[in-house]
Coordinates of C-alpha atoms and ligand atoms in Angstrom, one line a residue:
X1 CA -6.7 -6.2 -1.3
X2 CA -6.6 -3.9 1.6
X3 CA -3.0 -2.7 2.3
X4 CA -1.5 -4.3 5.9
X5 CA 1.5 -3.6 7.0
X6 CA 3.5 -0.5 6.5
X7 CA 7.4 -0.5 7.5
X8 CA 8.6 3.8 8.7
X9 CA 11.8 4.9 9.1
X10 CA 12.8 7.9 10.9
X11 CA 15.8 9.6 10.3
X12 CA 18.1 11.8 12.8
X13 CA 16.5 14.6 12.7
X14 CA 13.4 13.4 12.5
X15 CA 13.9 12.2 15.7
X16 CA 16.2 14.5 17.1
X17 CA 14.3 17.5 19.0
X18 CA 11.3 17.4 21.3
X19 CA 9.2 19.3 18.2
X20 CA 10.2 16.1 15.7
X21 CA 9.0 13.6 18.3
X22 CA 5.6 15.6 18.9
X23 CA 5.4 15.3 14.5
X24 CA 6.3 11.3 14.9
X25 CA 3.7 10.6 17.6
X26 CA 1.1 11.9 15.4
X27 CA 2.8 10.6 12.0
X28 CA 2.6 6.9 13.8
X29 CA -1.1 7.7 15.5
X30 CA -2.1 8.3 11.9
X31 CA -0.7 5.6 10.2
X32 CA -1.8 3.1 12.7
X33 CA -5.5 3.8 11.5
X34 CA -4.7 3.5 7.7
X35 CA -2.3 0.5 8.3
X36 CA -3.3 -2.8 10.7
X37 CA 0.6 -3.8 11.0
X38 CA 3.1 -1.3 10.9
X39 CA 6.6 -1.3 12.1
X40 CA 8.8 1.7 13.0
X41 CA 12.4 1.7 12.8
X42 CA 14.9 5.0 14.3
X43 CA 18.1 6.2 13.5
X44 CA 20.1 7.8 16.2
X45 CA 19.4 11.8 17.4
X46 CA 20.5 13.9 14.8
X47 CA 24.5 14.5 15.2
X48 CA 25.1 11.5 17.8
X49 CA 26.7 9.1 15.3
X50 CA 29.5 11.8 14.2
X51 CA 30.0 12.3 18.0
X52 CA 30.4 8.5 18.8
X53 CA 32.7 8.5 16.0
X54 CA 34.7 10.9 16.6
X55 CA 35.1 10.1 20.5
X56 CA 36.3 6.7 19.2
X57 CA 38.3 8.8 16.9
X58 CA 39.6 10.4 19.6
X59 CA 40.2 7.9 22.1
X60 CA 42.4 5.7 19.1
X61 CA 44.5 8.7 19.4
X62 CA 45.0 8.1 22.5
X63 CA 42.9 11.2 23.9
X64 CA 39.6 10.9 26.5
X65 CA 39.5 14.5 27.1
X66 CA 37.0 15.4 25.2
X67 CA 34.9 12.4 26.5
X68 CA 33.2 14.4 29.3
X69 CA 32.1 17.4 27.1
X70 CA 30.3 14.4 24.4
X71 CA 29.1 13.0 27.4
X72 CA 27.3 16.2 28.3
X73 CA 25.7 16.5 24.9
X74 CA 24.3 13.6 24.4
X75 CA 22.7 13.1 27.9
X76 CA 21.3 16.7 27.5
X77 CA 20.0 15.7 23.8
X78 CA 18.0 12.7 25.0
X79 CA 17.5 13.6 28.4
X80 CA 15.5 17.4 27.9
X81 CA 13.3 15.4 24.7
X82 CA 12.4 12.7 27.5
X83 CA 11.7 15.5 30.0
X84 CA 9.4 17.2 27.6
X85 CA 7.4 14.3 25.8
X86 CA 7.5 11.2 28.8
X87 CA 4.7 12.0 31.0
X88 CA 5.0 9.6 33.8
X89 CA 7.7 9.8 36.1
X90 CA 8.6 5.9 35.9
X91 CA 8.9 5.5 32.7
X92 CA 10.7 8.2 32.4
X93 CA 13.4 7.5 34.8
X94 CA 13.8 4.4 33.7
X95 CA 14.2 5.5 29.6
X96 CA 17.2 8.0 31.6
X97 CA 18.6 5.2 33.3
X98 CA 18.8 3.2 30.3
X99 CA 20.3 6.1 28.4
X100 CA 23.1 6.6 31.3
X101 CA 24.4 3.1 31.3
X102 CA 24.7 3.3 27.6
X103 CA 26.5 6.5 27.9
X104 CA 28.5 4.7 30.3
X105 CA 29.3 2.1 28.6
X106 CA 31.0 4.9 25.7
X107 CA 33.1 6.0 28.1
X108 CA 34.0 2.6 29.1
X109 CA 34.7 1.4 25.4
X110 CA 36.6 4.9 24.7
X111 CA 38.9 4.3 27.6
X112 CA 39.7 0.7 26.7
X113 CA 40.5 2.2 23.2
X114 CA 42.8 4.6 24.6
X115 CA 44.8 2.5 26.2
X116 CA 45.3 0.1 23.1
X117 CA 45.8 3.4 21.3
X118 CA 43.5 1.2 18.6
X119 CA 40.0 1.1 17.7
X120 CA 39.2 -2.3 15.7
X121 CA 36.4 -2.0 13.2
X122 CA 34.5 -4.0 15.7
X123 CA 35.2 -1.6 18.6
X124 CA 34.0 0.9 16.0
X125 CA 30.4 -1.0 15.7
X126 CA 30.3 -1.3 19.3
X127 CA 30.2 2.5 19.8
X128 CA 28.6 3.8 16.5
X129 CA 25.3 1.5 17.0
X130 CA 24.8 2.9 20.9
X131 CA 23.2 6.2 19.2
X132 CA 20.5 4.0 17.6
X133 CA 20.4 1.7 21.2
X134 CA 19.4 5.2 22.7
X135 CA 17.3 6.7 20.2
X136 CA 15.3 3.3 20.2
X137 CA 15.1 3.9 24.1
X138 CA 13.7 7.2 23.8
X139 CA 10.8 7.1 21.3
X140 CA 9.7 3.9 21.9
X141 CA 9.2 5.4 25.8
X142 CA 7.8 8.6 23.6
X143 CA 5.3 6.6 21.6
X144 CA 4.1 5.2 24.7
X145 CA 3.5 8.1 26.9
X146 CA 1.1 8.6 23.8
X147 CA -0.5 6.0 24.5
X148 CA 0.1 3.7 21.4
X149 CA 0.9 0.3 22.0
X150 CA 4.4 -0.3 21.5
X151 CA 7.8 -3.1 21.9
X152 CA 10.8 -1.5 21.7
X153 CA 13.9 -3.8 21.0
X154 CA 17.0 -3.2 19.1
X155 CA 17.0 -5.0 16.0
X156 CA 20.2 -7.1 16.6
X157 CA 17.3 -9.4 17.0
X158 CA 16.3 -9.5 13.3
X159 CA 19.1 -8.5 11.5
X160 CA 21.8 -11.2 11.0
X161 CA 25.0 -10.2 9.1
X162 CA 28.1 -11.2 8.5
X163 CA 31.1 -10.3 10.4
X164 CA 32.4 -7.4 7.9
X165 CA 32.1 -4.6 10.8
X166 CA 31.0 -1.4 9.5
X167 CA 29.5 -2.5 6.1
X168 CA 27.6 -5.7 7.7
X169 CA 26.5 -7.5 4.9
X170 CA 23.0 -9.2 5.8
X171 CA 22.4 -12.5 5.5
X172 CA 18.3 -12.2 3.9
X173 CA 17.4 -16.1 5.1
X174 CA 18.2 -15.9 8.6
X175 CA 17.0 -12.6 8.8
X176 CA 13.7 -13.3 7.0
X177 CA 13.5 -16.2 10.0
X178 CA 14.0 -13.7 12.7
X179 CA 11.8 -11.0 11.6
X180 CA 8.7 -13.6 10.8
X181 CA 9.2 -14.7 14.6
X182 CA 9.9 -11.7 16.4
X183 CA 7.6 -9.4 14.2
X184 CA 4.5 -10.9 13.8
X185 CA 3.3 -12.3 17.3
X186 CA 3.6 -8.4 18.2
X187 CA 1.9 -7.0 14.7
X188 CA -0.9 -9.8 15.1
X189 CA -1.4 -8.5 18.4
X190 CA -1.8 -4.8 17.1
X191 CA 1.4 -4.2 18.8
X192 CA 3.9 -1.4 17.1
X193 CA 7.3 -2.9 17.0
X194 CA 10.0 0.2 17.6
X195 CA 13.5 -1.0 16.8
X196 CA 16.8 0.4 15.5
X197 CA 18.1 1.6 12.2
X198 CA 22.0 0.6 11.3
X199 CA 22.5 -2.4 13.2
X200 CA 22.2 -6.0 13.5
X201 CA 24.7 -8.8 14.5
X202 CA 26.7 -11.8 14.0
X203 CA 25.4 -14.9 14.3
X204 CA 27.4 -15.1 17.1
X205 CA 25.4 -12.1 18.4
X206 CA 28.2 -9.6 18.2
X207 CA 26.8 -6.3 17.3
X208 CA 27.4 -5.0 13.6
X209 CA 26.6 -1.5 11.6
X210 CA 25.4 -1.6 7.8
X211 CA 27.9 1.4 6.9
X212 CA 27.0 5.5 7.4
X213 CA 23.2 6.5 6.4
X214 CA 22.3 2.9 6.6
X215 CA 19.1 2.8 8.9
X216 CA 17.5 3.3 5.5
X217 CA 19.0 -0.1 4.4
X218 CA 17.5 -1.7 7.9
X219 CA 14.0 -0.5 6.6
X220 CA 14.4 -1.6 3.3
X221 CA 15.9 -5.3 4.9
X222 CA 12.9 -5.3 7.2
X223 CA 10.3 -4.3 4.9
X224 CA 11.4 -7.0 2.3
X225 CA 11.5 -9.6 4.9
X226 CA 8.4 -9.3 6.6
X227 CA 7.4 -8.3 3.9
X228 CA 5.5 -5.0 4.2
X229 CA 3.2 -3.0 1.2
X230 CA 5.2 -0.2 1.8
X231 CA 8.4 1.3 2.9
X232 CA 8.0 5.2 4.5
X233 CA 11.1 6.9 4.7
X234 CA 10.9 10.0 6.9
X235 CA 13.3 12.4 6.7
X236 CA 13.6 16.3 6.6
X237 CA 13.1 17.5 3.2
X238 CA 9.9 16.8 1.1
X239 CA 11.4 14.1 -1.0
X240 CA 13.7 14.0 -3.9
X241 CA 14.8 16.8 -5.8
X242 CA 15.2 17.8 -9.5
X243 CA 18.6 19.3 -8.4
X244 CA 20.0 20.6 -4.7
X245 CA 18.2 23.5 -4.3
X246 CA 21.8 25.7 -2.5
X247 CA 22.5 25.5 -6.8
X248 CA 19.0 26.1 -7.9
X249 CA 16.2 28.3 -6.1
X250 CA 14.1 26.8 -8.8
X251 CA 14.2 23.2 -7.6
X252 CA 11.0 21.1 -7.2
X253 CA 10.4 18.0 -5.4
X254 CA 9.6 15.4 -7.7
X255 CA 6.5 13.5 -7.2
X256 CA 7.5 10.1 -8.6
X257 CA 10.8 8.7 -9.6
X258 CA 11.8 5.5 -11.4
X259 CA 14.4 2.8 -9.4
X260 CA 16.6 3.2 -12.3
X261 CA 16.8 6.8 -11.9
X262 CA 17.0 6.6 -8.2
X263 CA 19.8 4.3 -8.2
X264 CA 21.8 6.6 -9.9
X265 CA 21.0 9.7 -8.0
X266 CA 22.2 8.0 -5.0
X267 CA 25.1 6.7 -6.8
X268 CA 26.1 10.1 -7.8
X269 CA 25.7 12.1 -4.9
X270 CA 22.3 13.0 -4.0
X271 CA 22.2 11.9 -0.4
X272 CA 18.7 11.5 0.0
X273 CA 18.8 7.6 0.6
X274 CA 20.9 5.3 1.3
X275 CA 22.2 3.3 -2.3
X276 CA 21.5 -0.2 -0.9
X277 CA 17.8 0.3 -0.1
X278 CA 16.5 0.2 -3.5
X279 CA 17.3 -3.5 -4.0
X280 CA 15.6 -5.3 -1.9
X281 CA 12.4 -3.4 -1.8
X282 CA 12.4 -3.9 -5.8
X283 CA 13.3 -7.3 -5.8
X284 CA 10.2 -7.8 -3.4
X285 CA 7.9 -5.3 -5.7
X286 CA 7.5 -2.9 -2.5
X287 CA 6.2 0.2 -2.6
X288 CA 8.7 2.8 -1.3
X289 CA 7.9 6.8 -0.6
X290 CA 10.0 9.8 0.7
X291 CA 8.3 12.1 2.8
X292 CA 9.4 15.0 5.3
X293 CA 8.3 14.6 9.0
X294 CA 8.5 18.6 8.7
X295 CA 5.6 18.9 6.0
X296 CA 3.4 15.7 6.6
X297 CA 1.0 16.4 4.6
X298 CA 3.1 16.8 1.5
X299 CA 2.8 13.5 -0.7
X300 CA 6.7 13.2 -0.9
X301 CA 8.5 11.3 -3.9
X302 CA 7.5 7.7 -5.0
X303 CA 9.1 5.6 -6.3
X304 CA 7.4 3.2 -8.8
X305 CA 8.8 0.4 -11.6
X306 CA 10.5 1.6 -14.4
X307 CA 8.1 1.9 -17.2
X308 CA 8.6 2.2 -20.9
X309 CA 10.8 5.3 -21.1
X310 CA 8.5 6.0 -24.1
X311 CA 5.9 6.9 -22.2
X312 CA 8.3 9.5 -20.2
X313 CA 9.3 10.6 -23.3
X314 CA 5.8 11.2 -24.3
X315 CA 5.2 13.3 -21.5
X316 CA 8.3 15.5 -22.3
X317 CA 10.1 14.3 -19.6
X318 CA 13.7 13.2 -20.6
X319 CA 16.0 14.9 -18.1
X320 CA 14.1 14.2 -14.5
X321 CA 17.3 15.0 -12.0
X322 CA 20.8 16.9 -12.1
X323 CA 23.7 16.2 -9.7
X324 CA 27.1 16.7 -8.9
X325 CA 29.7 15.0 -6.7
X326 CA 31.9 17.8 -5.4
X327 CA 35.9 16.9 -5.0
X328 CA 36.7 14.3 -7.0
X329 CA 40.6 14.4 -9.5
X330 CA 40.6 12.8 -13.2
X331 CA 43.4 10.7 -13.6
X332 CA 44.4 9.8 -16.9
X333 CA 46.8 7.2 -18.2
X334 CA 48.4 7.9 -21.8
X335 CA 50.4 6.9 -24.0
X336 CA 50.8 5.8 -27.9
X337 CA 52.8 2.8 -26.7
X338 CA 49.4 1.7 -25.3
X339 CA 47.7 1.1 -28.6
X340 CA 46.3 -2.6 -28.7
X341 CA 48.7 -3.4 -25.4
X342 CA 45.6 -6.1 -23.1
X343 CA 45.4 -5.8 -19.9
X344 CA 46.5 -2.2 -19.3
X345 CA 42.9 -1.3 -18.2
X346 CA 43.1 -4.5 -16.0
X347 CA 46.3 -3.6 -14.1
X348 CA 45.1 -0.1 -14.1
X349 CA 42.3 -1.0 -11.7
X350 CA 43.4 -3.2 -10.1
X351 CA 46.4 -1.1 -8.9
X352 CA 43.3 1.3 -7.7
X353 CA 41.4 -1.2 -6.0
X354 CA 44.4 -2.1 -4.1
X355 CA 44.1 1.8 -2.3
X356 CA 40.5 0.4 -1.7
X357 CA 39.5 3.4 -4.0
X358 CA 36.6 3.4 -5.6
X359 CA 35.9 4.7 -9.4
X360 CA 32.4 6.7 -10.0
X361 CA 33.7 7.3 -13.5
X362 CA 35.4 5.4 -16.2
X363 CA 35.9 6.9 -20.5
X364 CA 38.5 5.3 -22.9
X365 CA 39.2 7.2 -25.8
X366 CA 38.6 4.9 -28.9
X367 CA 42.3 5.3 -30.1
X368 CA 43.3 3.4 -27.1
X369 CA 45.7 6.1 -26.4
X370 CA 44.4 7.0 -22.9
X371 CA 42.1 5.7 -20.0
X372 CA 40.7 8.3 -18.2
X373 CA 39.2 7.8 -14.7
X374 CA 37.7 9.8 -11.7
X375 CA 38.5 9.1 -8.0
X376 CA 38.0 10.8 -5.0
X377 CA 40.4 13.9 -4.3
X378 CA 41.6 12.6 -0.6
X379 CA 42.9 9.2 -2.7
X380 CA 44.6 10.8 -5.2
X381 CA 48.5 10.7 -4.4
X382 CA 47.4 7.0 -3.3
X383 CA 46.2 6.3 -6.4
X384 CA 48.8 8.1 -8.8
X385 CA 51.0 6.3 -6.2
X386 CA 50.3 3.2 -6.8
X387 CA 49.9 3.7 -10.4
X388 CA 52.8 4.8 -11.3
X389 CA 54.1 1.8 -9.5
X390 CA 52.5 -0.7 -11.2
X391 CA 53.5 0.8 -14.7
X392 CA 57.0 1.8 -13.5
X393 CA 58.1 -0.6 -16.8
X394 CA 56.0 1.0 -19.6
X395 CA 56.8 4.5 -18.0
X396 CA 60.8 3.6 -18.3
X397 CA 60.3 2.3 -21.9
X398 CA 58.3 5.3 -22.9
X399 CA 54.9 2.8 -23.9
X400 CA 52.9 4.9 -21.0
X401 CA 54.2 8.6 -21.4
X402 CA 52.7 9.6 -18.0
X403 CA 50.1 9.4 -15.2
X404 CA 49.2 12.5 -14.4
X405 CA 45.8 14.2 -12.9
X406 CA 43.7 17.3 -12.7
X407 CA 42.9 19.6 -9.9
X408 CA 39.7 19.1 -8.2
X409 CA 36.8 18.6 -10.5
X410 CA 33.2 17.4 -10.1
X411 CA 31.2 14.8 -12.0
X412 CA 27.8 15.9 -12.9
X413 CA 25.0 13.6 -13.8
X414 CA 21.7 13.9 -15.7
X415 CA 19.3 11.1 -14.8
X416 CA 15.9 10.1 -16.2
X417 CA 14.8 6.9 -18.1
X418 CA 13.4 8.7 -20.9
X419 CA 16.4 9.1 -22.7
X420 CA 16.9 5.8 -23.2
X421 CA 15.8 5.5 -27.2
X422 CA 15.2 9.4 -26.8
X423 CA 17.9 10.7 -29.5
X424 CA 19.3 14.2 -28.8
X425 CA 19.5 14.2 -25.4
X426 CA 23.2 14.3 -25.2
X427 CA 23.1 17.0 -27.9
X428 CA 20.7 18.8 -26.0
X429 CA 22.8 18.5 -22.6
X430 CA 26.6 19.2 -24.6
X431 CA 24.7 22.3 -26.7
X432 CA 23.3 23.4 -23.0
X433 CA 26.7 23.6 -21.7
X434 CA 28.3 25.4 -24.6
X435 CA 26.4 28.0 -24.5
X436 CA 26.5 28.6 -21.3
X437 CA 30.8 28.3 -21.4
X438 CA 30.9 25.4 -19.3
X439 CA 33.6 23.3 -20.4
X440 CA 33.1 19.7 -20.3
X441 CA 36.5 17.6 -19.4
X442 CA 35.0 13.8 -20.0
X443 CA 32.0 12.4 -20.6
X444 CA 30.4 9.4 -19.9
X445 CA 27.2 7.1 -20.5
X446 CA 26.0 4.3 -18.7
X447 CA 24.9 1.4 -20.6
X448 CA 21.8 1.9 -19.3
X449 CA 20.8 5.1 -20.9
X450 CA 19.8 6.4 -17.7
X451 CA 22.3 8.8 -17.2
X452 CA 24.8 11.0 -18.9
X453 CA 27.9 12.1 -16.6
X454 CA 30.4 14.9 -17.8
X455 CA 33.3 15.7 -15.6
X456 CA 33.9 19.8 -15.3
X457 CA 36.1 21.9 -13.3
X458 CA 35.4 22.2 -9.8
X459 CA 34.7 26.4 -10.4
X460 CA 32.0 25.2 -13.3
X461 CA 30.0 23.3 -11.1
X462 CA 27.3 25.7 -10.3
X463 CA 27.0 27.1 -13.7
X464 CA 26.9 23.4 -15.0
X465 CA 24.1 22.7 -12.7
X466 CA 22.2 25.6 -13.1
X467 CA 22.2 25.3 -17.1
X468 CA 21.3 21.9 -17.6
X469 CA 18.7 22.4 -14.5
X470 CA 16.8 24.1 -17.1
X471 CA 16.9 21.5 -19.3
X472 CA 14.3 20.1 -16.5
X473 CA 10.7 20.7 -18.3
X474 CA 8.6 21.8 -15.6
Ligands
LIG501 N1 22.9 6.8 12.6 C1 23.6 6.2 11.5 C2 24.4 7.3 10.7 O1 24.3 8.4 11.1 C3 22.6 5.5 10.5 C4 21.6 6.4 9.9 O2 21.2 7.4 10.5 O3 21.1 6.0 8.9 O4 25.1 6.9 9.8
MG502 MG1 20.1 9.1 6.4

């Protein structure tokens, strides 16, 4: 069967000078003749969230000098793309009118922050989604000075969450009724619907965000919904990458990628999409694709099922991807007193969880002696706080000789589904490092095979990379 419906997000900077917008017109032109129903979704202007944020920031602090300056550089952002790309004078003073009384409506919100000298997590949602409530402005006026037909709303329309501001979870059933009946009257029409990345609401209608980098999470909500054949994520860079290419000149864009593998690229660090998108789009068997808005013509990354890692192996391709999440401190826990003691591991994490810390990596030696864990470097004291806290006891009676950690050290990951039933992969990766002198603080698999992580010192982290980069078969 023919393919329908296509669901395309655009990311900041996709969207985020006059020259992007001139790439999306045609990238939407184009897809509208391949695809009878397709549904474009924005983030905000490149750099607008960070400045909303930190205006609210600001403004919690008591502080709305700075306001005026922001002010200036978001009106000029939207204001010089709509001079360039909105033809007709009414339209186009309209799209800056809209804009204005947004931007009013920041300075509003930042003042009545001020003077509380708080921002609530919901005052925080109100100003973080108005970057998306512009952009969505701007380029659906853009796409129509085109000439493409084209409704653009904000998707508090069809996205319903629940109330957990600034990581809105959504609620898939009354979402799935919204988007049926606000999406496809305009797609059976041959109408484009334009809406915004990020944010949805209540059902109260009080406007929500789905967490930082989450427009890719809207496209993934929408697409599943609806649902669409495929997902497009536009973005700046050709698609994902066997490692970041600052480490390694030798980098390559990978043309397909597994979920599995994906998952835990985002997981650790590569920040190419948002974690949360790969599970509904899988759940729903949708196809999803990376692509760069820069280099349109370059078939991106897919992503596809996970097949039998045999046939990966098969190919000679065990190790796909190499990471590394920068600034992270291993803590460890030890003590002989600790030998077949339950529940140490238990109170262990859940002291952490009470600093609402979160734990990329976990190894136990099998002597029982010592749990060994990685956390982020800015929660460190919290955590060796609260720690040493909850085992106060033990500590005094010598079962736990000490909580201690290391100085900053990074976690880097090897991904690929071939090395599940692939033996000598870990030798392969721990031989790798040897010889290259990069010495390997913990290690740790994931059940899944996917992955192997080892923890090095934060100088190592290049050299790490680079080595087991050429472990990459190319
Ligand atoms: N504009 C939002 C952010 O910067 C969402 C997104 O771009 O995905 O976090
Ligand atoms: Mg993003």
């Amino acid at each position: 069967m023919a393919k329908q419906t296509l669901v395309m997000k655009f990311g900041g900077t996709s969207v985020g000078s006059t020259k992007a917008l001139t790439k999306v017109i045609d990238i939407v032109r184009d897809a509208r003749k391949e695809y009878p129903r397709v549904v474009v979704i924005t983030s905000a202007m490149a750099g607008v969230t960070d400045l909303l944020l930190e205006c609210v920031k600001q403004a919690a602090q008591g502080s709305v000098d700075g306001l005026s300056h922001s002010e200036a550089i978001m009106k000029d952002i939207h204001f010089s793309t709509a001079d360039d790309l909105i033809q007709d004078e009414k339209l186009r003073d309209k799209t800056k009118q809209e804009i204005d009384t947004l931007i009013l409506s920041l300075i509003d919100l930042c003042k009545a922050v001020a003077v509380l000298a708080e921002a609530s997590p919901r005052a925080m949602d109100a100003v973080a989604s108005l970057g998306e409530r512009m952009s969505v402005r701007l380029l659906g006026a853009v796409l129509e000075s085109a000439g493409l037909k084209i409704k653009a709303f904000e998707s508090t329309e069809l996205i319903v969450t629940n109330a957990h501001f600034q990581n809105a979870h959504p609620d898939f059933k009354a979402t799935t009724e919204k988007v049926h009946s606000v999406l496809n009257p305009l797609l059976d029409e041959g109408i484009i619907p334009v809406t915004t990345g990020f944010i949805g609401a209540t059902p109260d209608g009080v406007i929500t965000t789905l967490g930082r980098g989450g427009s890719d999470y809207s496209a993934a909500i929408i697409g599943s919904t609806l649902p669409a054949d495929e997902v497009w994520i536009w973005t700046d860079v050709d698609g994902i990458m066997t490692t970041d290419p600052r480490i390694v000149k030798e980098a390559k864009t990978l043309s397909e990628i597994t979920y599995s593998e994906i998952a835990e690229l985002a997981y650790y660090g590569a920040k190419v999409i948002h974690p949360k998108t790969i599970r509904p789009l899988v759940e729903a068997g949708i196809g999803l694709r990376i692509c760069n808005t820069f280099n349109p013509s370059h078939p991106g990354t897919r992503l596809i099922a996970n097949v039998p890692s045999d046939s990966h192996a098969r190919n000679g391709q065990v190790v796909k991807a190499v990471t590394a999440i920068r600034n992270q401190r291993l803590v460890t826990i030890e003590g002989r007193g600790m030998l077949g003691v339950p529940g140490v591991a238990a109170r262990a994490f859940t002291a952490v969880a009470s600093t609402k810390t979160s734990v990329p990596l976990i190894t136990q030696a099998s002597s029982e002696q010592s749990i060994c864990f990685a956390v982020p470097s800015e929660s460190a004291a919290s955590v060796l706080n609260a720690l040493q806290a909850v085992f106060a006891g033990e500590i005094a009676d010598e079962d736990i000789d000490r909580v201690w950690m290391t100085e900053d050290v990074s976690i880097i990951t090897v991904v690929g589904v071939g090395m599940r039933h692939t033996p000598g992969v870990a030798g392969q990766v721990f031989t790798q490092l040897g010889n290259n002198k990069a010495n390997v603080l913990a290690i740790a698999q994931g059940s899944s095979e996917v992955s192997i992580s080892m923890v090095v010192a934060a100088a190592d982290t290049e050299l790490a990379v680079r080595s087991l980069h050429e472990l990459i078969v190319k």
